């Protein structure tokens, strides 16, 4: 797959071999997740999820923010009655955000958030929805909900306990701290912190490494970890063993076994 670039009003997509980069590109708004941004994100993530040639995805933003979350000006208009019933206004937006999040989780490819700046509210949730998070030294994670008197959206309360544990997640949601990059690393909210100038290169290198993995193994790992909190042990063993059996049917596992036998590095082709 040759390198290419696709642009839309809010999101650009570049393809670098097996790695796709999605860039939220409305720095003047802080890359807020309004209807237009969510529509573009859904269009791009759906296209990538359906493309077997894409093995890894990097999600990032331009400007000073990864994403500031919801459009507060729109919220104010909704509460003032300018756009009708507030609940009727919010449900399509939170529904679209939820669809984007589910698409990221269900995608066979590994998804890396390259957190370039502030990630607040739903923007923070979007970063948590990714499989890995690499943060710029300038990144700031801001829960934002409590300061607005709001509850969470975008899966924040689902992902956070899985990242830091239930007790710590509740404490963070109640305390609502503003978390800068070094603390985010200590808390386990990001996997790595790098200089701002190195962020995209580092994310691309990590994505390239992950893209060399067998797609079945990556997809199975994502499914199993997400399911582990709701499955009983018996249910999880069954799911695990079924996915292992599915892997035995792939040519990639034959390639892996052959490379191991010969002392070589396997080249997985996704079949």
Tab-separated table of C-alpha atoms in Angstrom:
chain	number	residue	atom	x	y	z
A	1	UNK	CA	0.000	0.000	0.000
A	2	UNK	CA	1.620	3.248	-1.112
A	3	UNK	CA	1.741	6.396	0.984
A	4	UNK	CA	-1.269	8.633	0.470
A	5	UNK	CA	-3.226	11.441	2.079
A	6	UNK	CA	-6.969	11.995	2.400
A	7	UNK	CA	-8.348	15.223	3.829
A	8	UNK	CA	-11.771	16.194	5.150
A	9	UNK	CA	-13.056	19.324	6.866
A	10	UNK	CA	-11.892	18.179	10.310
A	11	UNK	CA	-9.660	15.116	9.952
A	12	UNK	CA	-6.790	14.223	7.664
A	13	UNK	CA	-5.707	10.654	6.966
A	14	UNK	CA	-2.233	9.697	5.809
A	15	UNK	CA	-1.147	6.173	4.976
A	16	UNK	CA	2.447	5.036	5.482
A	17	UNK	CA	2.574	1.448	4.289
A	18	UNK	CA	0.645	-0.592	6.886
A	19	UNK	CA	0.275	2.386	9.262
A	20	UNK	CA	-2.492	5.000	9.056
A	21	UNK	CA	-2.331	8.371	10.807
A	22	UNK	CA	-5.571	10.176	11.646
A	23	UNK	CA	-5.074	13.820	12.576
A	24	UNK	CA	-7.821	15.939	14.101
A	25	UNK	CA	-7.093	19.182	12.303
A	26	UNK	CA	-9.118	22.067	13.694
A	27	UNK	CA	-6.581	23.704	16.001
A	28	UNK	CA	-8.586	26.932	16.139
A	29	UNK	CA	-11.311	25.056	18.062
A	30	UNK	CA	-8.994	22.860	20.121
A	31	UNK	CA	-10.170	19.918	17.965
A	32	UNK	CA	-13.513	19.843	19.764
A	33	UNK	CA	-15.668	16.796	19.199
A	34	UNK	CA	-18.637	18.491	17.600
A	35	UNK	CA	-20.960	16.823	15.081
A	36	UNK	CA	-18.693	17.587	12.132
A	37	UNK	CA	-15.545	16.265	13.819
A	38	UNK	CA	-17.317	13.108	14.991
A	39	UNK	CA	-18.731	12.517	11.515
A	40	UNK	CA	-15.246	12.746	10.002
A	41	UNK	CA	-13.729	10.520	12.689
A	42	UNK	CA	-16.406	7.905	12.144
A	43	UNK	CA	-15.945	7.988	8.371
A	44	UNK	CA	-12.192	7.535	8.640
A	45	UNK	CA	-12.155	4.939	11.431
A	46	UNK	CA	-14.794	2.853	9.645
A	47	UNK	CA	-12.754	2.946	6.427
A	48	UNK	CA	-9.614	1.868	8.284
A	49	UNK	CA	-11.422	-0.895	10.173
A	50	UNK	CA	-12.564	-2.322	6.831
A	51	UNK	CA	-9.073	-2.197	5.262
A	52	UNK	CA	-7.060	-5.388	5.940
A	53	UNK	CA	-3.889	-3.678	4.711
A	54	UNK	CA	-3.960	-1.316	7.725
A	55	UNK	CA	-2.154	-2.982	10.612
A	56	UNK	CA	-1.791	-0.015	13.002
A	57	UNK	CA	-3.397	3.405	13.441
A	58	UNK	CA	-2.063	6.570	15.077
A	59	UNK	CA	-4.610	9.133	16.293
A	60	UNK	CA	-3.362	12.640	17.062
A	61	UNK	CA	-4.268	16.326	16.864
A	62	UNK	CA	-2.820	19.565	15.560
A	63	UNK	CA	-2.136	22.678	17.567
A	64	UNK	CA	-2.043	22.879	21.357
A	65	UNK	CA	-4.731	20.265	21.979
A	66	UNK	CA	-5.274	16.606	21.225
A	67	UNK	CA	-8.968	17.382	21.764
A	68	UNK	CA	-10.756	19.612	24.244
A	69	UNK	CA	-13.812	17.334	24.186
A	70	UNK	CA	-17.302	18.655	23.614
A	71	UNK	CA	-18.080	22.095	22.213
A	72	UNK	CA	-18.926	24.158	25.315
A	73	UNK	CA	-20.482	26.948	23.239
A	74	UNK	CA	-22.905	24.386	21.795
A	75	UNK	CA	-23.682	23.124	25.299
A	76	UNK	CA	-24.499	26.665	26.398
A	77	UNK	CA	-26.836	27.121	23.443
A	78	UNK	CA	-28.522	23.830	24.262
A	79	UNK	CA	-29.065	24.810	27.887
A	80	UNK	CA	-30.449	28.198	26.852
A	81	UNK	CA	-33.054	26.482	24.675
A	82	UNK	CA	-31.623	27.775	21.394
A	83	UNK	CA	-31.351	24.281	19.943
A	84	UNK	CA	-34.418	22.683	21.521
A	85	UNK	CA	-34.474	20.083	24.270
A	86	UNK	CA	-30.947	19.610	25.730
A	87	UNK	CA	-31.327	15.834	25.984
A	88	UNK	CA	-32.491	15.604	22.377
A	89	UNK	CA	-29.464	17.695	21.416
A	90	UNK	CA	-26.944	15.621	23.378
A	91	UNK	CA	-28.002	12.088	22.482
A	92	UNK	CA	-26.985	12.187	18.795
A	93	UNK	CA	-23.590	13.623	19.778
A	94	UNK	CA	-22.884	11.129	22.569
A	95	UNK	CA	-24.216	8.370	20.312
A	96	UNK	CA	-21.804	9.365	17.538
A	97	UNK	CA	-18.936	9.559	20.019
A	98	UNK	CA	-19.850	6.105	21.309
A	99	UNK	CA	-19.822	4.713	17.777
A	100	UNK	CA	-16.346	6.131	17.151
A	101	UNK	CA	-15.121	4.627	20.430
A	102	UNK	CA	-16.622	1.215	19.640
A	103	UNK	CA	-15.051	1.314	16.174
A	104	UNK	CA	-11.622	1.938	17.713
A	105	UNK	CA	-12.078	-0.926	20.180
A	106	UNK	CA	-13.397	-3.372	17.573
A	107	UNK	CA	-10.744	-2.498	15.000
A	108	UNK	CA	-8.350	-5.385	14.356
A	109	UNK	CA	-5.451	-2.964	14.056
A	110	UNK	CA	-3.671	-1.629	17.120
A	111	UNK	CA	-4.554	2.033	17.781
A	112	UNK	CA	-2.066	4.450	19.340
A	113	UNK	CA	-3.049	7.869	20.684
A	114	UNK	CA	-0.229	10.363	20.119
A	115	UNK	CA	-1.343	12.924	22.712
A	116	UNK	CA	0.177	16.162	21.491
A	117	UNK	CA	-1.405	18.574	23.973
A	118	UNK	CA	-4.442	18.936	26.193
A	119	UNK	CA	-6.942	16.078	26.203
A	120	UNK	CA	-10.026	17.126	28.139
A	121	UNK	CA	-13.352	15.453	28.875
A	122	UNK	CA	-14.444	13.407	25.876
A	123	UNK	CA	-11.051	14.103	24.274
A	124	UNK	CA	-9.429	12.364	27.245
A	125	UNK	CA	-11.937	9.500	26.869
A	126	UNK	CA	-11.018	9.204	23.186
A	127	UNK	CA	-7.350	8.809	24.118
A	128	UNK	CA	-8.257	6.147	26.695
A	129	UNK	CA	-10.210	4.270	24.008
A	130	UNK	CA	-6.959	3.725	22.101
A	131	UNK	CA	-4.854	0.660	22.837
A	132	UNK	CA	-1.707	2.608	23.717
A	133	UNK	CA	-1.004	6.234	24.567
A	134	UNK	CA	2.247	8.048	23.830
A	135	UNK	CA	2.263	11.574	25.231
A	136	UNK	CA	4.202	14.687	24.406
A	137	UNK	CA	5.962	16.264	27.366
A	138	UNK	CA	3.456	19.113	26.832
A	139	UNK	CA	0.405	16.869	27.169
A	140	UNK	CA	-2.183	17.638	29.827
A	141	UNK	CA	-5.033	15.299	30.791
A	142	UNK	CA	-8.068	17.088	32.186
A	143	UNK	CA	-11.232	15.320	33.336
A	144	UNK	CA	-13.209	18.578	32.931
A	145	UNK	CA	-16.588	17.001	33.709
A	146	UNK	CA	-16.715	17.961	37.388
A	147	UNK	CA	-15.945	21.606	36.717
A	148	UNK	CA	-19.026	21.705	34.471
A	149	UNK	CA	-21.263	19.742	36.828
A	150	UNK	CA	-21.434	16.964	34.224
A	151	UNK	CA	-21.047	13.202	34.300
A	152	UNK	CA	-18.777	11.279	31.960
A	153	UNK	CA	-19.260	10.251	28.342
A	154	UNK	CA	-17.300	8.532	25.579
A	155	UNK	CA	-16.629	5.483	27.749
A	156	UNK	CA	-14.499	7.406	30.263
A	157	UNK	CA	-15.986	5.520	33.236
A	158	UNK	CA	-15.506	2.189	31.390
A	159	UNK	CA	-11.903	2.698	30.292
A	160	UNK	CA	-10.507	4.464	33.350
A	161	UNK	CA	-11.027	1.548	35.806
A	162	UNK	CA	-9.394	-0.780	33.277
A	163	UNK	CA	-6.363	1.484	33.024
A	164	UNK	CA	-5.786	2.439	36.686
A	165	UNK	CA	-8.127	0.146	38.664
A	166	UNK	CA	-11.620	0.878	40.061
A	167	UNK	CA	-10.612	2.555	43.329
A	168	UNK	CA	-8.125	4.894	41.679
A	169	UNK	CA	-10.545	5.614	38.836
A	170	UNK	CA	-13.248	6.712	41.260
A	171	UNK	CA	-10.795	8.890	43.176
A	172	UNK	CA	-9.679	10.586	39.963
A	173	UNK	CA	-13.247	11.195	38.804
A	174	UNK	CA	-14.147	12.693	42.186
A	175	UNK	CA	-10.981	14.751	42.604
A	176	UNK	CA	-10.875	15.899	38.954
A	177	UNK	CA	-7.140	16.698	38.877
A	178	UNK	CA	-5.359	18.300	35.955
A	179	UNK	CA	-2.661	15.758	35.118
A	180	UNK	CA	0.505	16.738	33.306
A	181	UNK	CA	2.628	14.296	31.360
A	182	UNK	CA	5.044	13.130	34.101
A	183	UNK	CA	2.197	12.355	36.484
A	184	UNK	CA	0.191	10.714	33.693
A	185	UNK	CA	3.086	8.315	33.201
A	186	UNK	CA	3.322	7.586	36.936
A	187	UNK	CA	-0.438	6.971	37.108
A	188	UNK	CA	-0.289	4.584	34.155
A	189	UNK	CA	-2.581	6.798	32.069
A	190	UNK	CA	0.007	6.936	29.280
A	191	UNK	CA	2.588	4.360	28.252
A	192	UNK	CA	5.399	6.746	27.383
A	193	UNK	CA	6.303	10.451	27.454
A	194	UNK	CA	8.583	11.897	24.780
A	195	UNK	CA	9.762	15.372	23.713
A	196	UNK	CA	7.116	17.206	21.707
A	197	UNK	CA	9.302	17.273	18.613
A	198	UNK	CA	9.687	13.474	18.725
A	199	UNK	CA	6.040	12.557	19.316
A	200	UNK	CA	4.870	11.627	15.841
A	201	UNK	CA	8.119	9.888	14.924
A	202	UNK	CA	7.963	7.821	18.095
A	203	UNK	CA	4.303	6.945	17.520
A	204	UNK	CA	5.069	5.916	13.935
A	205	UNK	CA	7.998	3.752	15.035
A	206	UNK	CA	5.841	2.031	17.641
A	207	UNK	CA	3.025	1.611	15.135
A	208	UNK	CA	5.440	0.164	12.588
A	209	UNK	CA	6.676	-2.371	15.132
A	210	UNK	CA	3.128	-3.397	16.036
A	211	UNK	CA	2.123	-3.547	12.365
A	212	UNK	CA	4.649	-6.357	11.948
A	213	UNK	CA	2.656	-8.532	14.390
A	214	UNK	CA	0.208	-11.168	13.224
A	215	UNK	CA	-3.179	-9.408	12.821
A	216	UNK	CA	-5.053	-12.331	14.411
A	217	UNK	CA	-2.878	-12.129	17.529
A	218	UNK	CA	-3.437	-8.360	17.850
A	219	UNK	CA	-7.198	-8.605	17.339
A	220	UNK	CA	-7.478	-11.529	19.760
A	221	UNK	CA	-5.518	-9.676	22.445
A	222	UNK	CA	-7.838	-6.673	22.169
A	223	UNK	CA	-10.978	-8.822	22.351
A	224	UNK	CA	-9.746	-10.924	25.251
A	225	UNK	CA	-8.618	-8.025	27.421
A	226	UNK	CA	-11.863	-6.117	26.851
A	227	UNK	CA	-13.911	-9.225	27.695
A	228	UNK	CA	-11.877	-10.303	30.721
A	229	UNK	CA	-13.751	-8.048	33.161
A	230	UNK	CA	-17.178	-9.422	32.303
A	231	UNK	CA	-16.369	-13.078	31.691
A	232	UNK	CA	-16.284	-15.784	34.317
A	233	UNK	CA	-13.092	-17.817	34.290
A	234	UNK	CA	-14.848	-20.659	32.465
A	235	UNK	CA	-16.277	-18.268	29.872
A	236	UNK	CA	-12.913	-16.656	29.361
A	237	UNK	CA	-11.062	-19.939	28.999
A	238	UNK	CA	-13.581	-20.980	26.346
A	239	UNK	CA	-13.164	-17.684	24.488
A	240	UNK	CA	-9.384	-17.889	24.763
A	241	UNK	CA	-9.246	-21.468	23.509
A	242	UNK	CA	-11.616	-20.718	20.614
A	243	UNK	CA	-9.442	-17.824	19.485
A	244	UNK	CA	-6.314	-19.963	19.836
A	245	UNK	CA	-7.927	-22.598	17.622
A	246	UNK	CA	-8.820	-19.889	15.091
A	247	UNK	CA	-5.170	-18.860	15.033
A	248	UNK	CA	-4.130	-22.401	14.165
A	249	UNK	CA	-6.117	-22.052	10.953
A	250	UNK	CA	-4.091	-19.036	9.788
A	251	UNK	CA	-1.108	-19.166	7.472
A	252	UNK	CA	0.529	-16.611	9.747
A	253	UNK	CA	0.849	-19.152	12.540
A	254	UNK	CA	2.501	-21.560	10.133
A	255	UNK	CA	4.904	-18.776	9.199
A	256	UNK	CA	5.587	-18.073	12.856
A	257	UNK	CA	6.315	-21.713	13.653
A	258	UNK	CA	8.522	-22.096	10.589
A	259	UNK	CA	10.498	-18.949	11.441
A	260	UNK	CA	10.946	-20.114	15.041
A	261	UNK	CA	12.197	-23.505	13.849
A	262	UNK	CA	14.694	-21.851	11.517
A	263	UNK	CA	15.759	-19.120	13.928
A	264	UNK	CA	14.354	-16.386	11.674
A	265	UNK	CA	12.113	-13.381	12.276
A	266	UNK	CA	8.613	-14.173	10.951
A	267	UNK	CA	6.959	-12.005	8.315
A	268	UNK	CA	3.219	-12.064	8.942
A	269	UNK	CA	0.927	-11.373	6.007
A	270	UNK	CA	-2.450	-11.363	7.728
A	271	UNK	CA	-3.931	-14.547	6.236
